[in-house]
Coordinates of C-alpha atoms in Angstrom, one line a residue:
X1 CA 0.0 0.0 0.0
X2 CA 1.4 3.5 -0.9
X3 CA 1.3 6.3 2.1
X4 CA -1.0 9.2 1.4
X5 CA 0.7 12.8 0.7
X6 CA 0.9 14.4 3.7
X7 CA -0.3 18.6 2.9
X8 CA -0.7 21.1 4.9
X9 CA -2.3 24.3 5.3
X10 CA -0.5 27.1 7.6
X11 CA -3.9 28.4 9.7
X12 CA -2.5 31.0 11.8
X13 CA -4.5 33.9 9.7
X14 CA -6.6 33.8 6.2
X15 CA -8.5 31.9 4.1
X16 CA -6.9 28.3 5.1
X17 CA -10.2 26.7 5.6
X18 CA -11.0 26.9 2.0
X19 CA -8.0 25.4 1.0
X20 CA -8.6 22.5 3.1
X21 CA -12.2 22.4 1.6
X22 CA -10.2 21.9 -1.6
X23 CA -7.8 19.3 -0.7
X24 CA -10.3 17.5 0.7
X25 CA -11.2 16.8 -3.3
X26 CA -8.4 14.7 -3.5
X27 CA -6.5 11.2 -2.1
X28 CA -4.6 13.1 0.4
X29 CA -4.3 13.3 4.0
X30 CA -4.6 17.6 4.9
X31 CA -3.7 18.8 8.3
X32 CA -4.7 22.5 9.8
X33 CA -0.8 23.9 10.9
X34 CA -0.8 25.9 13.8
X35 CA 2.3 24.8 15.6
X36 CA 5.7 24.1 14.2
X37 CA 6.1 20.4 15.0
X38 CA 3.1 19.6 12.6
X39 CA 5.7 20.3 10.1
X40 CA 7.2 17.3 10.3
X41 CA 5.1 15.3 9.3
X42 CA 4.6 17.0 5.6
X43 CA 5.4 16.6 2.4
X44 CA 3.6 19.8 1.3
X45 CA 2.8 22.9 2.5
X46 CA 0.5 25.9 1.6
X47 CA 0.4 29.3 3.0
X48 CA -3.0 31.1 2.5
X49 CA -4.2 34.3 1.4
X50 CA -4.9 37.0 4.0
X51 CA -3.5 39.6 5.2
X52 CA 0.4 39.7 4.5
X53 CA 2.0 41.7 7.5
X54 CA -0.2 39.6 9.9
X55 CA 0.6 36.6 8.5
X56 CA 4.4 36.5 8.7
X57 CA 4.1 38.5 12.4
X58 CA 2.8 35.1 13.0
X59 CA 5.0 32.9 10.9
X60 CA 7.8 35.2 12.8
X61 CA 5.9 34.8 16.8
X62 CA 5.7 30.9 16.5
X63 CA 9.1 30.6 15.3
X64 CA 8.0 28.5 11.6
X65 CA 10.4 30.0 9.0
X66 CA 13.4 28.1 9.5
X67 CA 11.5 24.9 10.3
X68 CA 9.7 25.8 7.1
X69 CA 13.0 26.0 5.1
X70 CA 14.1 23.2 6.8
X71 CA 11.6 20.9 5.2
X72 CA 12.0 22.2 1.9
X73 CA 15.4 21.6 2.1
X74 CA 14.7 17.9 3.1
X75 CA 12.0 17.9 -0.1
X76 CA 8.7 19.2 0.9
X77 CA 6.6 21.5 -1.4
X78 CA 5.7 24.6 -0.9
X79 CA 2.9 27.0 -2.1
X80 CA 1.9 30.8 -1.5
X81 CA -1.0 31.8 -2.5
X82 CA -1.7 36.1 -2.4
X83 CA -0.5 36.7 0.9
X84 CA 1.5 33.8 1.2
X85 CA 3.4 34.4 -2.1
X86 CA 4.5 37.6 -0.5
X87 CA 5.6 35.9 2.6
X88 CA 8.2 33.4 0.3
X89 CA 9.0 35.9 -2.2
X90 CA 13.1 37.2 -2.2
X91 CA 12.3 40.3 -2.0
X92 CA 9.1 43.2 -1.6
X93 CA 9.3 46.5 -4.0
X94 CA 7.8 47.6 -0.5
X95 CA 9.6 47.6 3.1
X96 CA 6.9 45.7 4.8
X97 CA 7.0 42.5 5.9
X98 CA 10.3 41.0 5.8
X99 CA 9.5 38.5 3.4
X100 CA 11.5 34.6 4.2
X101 CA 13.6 34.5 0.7
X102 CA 12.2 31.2 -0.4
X103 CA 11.6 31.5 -4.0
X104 CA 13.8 34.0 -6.6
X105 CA 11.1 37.0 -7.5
X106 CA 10.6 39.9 -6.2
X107 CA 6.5 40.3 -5.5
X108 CA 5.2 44.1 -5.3
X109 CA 2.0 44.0 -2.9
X110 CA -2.0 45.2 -3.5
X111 CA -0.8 46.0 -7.1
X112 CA -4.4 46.2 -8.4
X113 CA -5.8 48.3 -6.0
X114 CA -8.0 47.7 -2.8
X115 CA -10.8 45.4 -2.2
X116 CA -13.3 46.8 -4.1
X117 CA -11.1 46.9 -7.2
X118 CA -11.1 42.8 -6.4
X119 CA -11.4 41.1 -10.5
X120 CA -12.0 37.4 -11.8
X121 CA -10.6 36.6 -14.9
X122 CA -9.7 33.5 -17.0
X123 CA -6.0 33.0 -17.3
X124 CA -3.7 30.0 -18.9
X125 CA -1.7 28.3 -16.6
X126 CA 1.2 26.1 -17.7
X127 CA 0.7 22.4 -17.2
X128 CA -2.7 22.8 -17.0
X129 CA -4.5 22.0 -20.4
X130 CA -7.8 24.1 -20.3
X131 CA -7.9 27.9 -19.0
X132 CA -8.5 28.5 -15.4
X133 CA -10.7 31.1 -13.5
X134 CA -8.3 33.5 -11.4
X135 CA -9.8 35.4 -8.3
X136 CA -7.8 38.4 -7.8
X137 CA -8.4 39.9 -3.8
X138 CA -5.7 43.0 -3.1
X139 CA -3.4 40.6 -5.2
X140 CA 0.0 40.9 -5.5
X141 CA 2.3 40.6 -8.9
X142 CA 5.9 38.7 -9.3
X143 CA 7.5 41.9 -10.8
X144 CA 10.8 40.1 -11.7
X145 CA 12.3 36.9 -11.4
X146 CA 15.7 35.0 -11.8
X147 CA 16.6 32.8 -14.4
X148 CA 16.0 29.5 -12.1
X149 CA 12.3 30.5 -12.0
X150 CA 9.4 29.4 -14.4
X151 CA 6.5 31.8 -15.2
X152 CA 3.4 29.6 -14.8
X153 CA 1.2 32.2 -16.0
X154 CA 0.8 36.2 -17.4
X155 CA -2.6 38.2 -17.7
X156 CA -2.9 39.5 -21.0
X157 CA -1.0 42.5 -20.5
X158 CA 2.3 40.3 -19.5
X159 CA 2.0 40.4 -15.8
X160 CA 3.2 37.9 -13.9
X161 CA 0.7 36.5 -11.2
X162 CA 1.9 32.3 -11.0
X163 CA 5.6 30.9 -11.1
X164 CA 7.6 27.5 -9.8
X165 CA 11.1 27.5 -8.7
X166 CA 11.8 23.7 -8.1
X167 CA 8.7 22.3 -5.5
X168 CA 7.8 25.9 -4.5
X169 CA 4.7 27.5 -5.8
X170 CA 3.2 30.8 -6.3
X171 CA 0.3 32.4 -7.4
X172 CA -1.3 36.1 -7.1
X173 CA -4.9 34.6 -6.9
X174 CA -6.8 32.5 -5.0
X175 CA -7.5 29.3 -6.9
X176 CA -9.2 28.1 -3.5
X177 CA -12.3 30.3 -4.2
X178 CA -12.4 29.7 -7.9
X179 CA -14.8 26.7 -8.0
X180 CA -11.9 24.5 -9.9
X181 CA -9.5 22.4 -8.5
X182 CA -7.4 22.4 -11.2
X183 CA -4.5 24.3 -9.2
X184 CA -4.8 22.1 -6.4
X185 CA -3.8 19.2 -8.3
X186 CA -1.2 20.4 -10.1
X187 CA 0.5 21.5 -6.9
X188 CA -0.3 18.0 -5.6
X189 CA 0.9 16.2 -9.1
X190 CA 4.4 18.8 -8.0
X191 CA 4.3 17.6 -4.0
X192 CA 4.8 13.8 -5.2
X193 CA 7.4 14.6 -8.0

């Protein structure tokens, strides 16, 4: 019998509870992360959408971004989505927060605007064969990456809002809210690579 994938969901702040909804779609086993030791039992990990600065005060107060790095560095996936891509990017076009330096972009926050400029839009999204709807909530952009990252996906105009570096995902929208799971698989498909 082969084990289950292990995924998690970081629920210290955000919309975690809808991503569990979605992984609940597939032949995993998903676990709600609040403390640090539930780390070690992953093999992925996803950090919501939410608000950004709260989010890694969190990730910073309960001590997870070097057990975070830790795993990664013994394999495990990881996935930001909105908030949570700007809490792995490299580097913020803004001072705050001090993002963890996890994946090779530089993100630039609420680049469309505030909530009520919120947008859904149909996007492609490489490795996934048919388009998929993208929820955009005070979203954030990848404004420029490093040669050891793939762009995933580009709204029409060329901005960058989903990329991979290796097992670490990141998108500017919230596929959890989209009604497809297309997303979800395909950073499942990249947690048992």
């Amino acid at each position: 019998m082969v084990n289950k994938l292990q995924v998690g969901v970081l629920a210290l702040q955000g919309d975690f509870a809808e991503h569990i909804e979605m992984l609940s779609n597939f032949n995993v086993d998903v676990h709600k992360i609040k403390n640090k030791s539930q780390l070690e039992k992953l093999d992925g990990l996803i950090i919501p959408g939410g608000e950004s600065t709260t989010i890694k005060k969190l990730i910073d107060r309960y001590d997870f971004e070097n057990a975070i790095k830790e795993k990664i560095n013994q394999g495990m996936s990881l996935w930001g989505t909105c908030a949570g891509l700007i809490c792995i990017a490299n580097k913020l076009t803004e001072k705050d927060p001090m993002p963890m330096g996890i994946i090779d972009v530089e993100v630039s926050r609420n680049w469309f605007g505030r909530q009520v400029d919120s947008f859904e839009t149909n996007i492609e999204f490489k490795g996934i064969e048919e388009n998929i709807k993208a929820v955009f909530i005070r979203a954030p952009i990848v404004t420029k990456v490093k040669n050891n990252v793939e762009i995933l996906s580009k709204l029409t105009d060329g901005t960058i809002v989903a990329v991979k570096q290796d097992k670490i995902l990141g998108t500017s929208f919230h596929p959890e809210i989209s009604g497809s799971s297309k997303v979800h698989e395909f950073f499942i498909n990249l947690t048992s690579s």
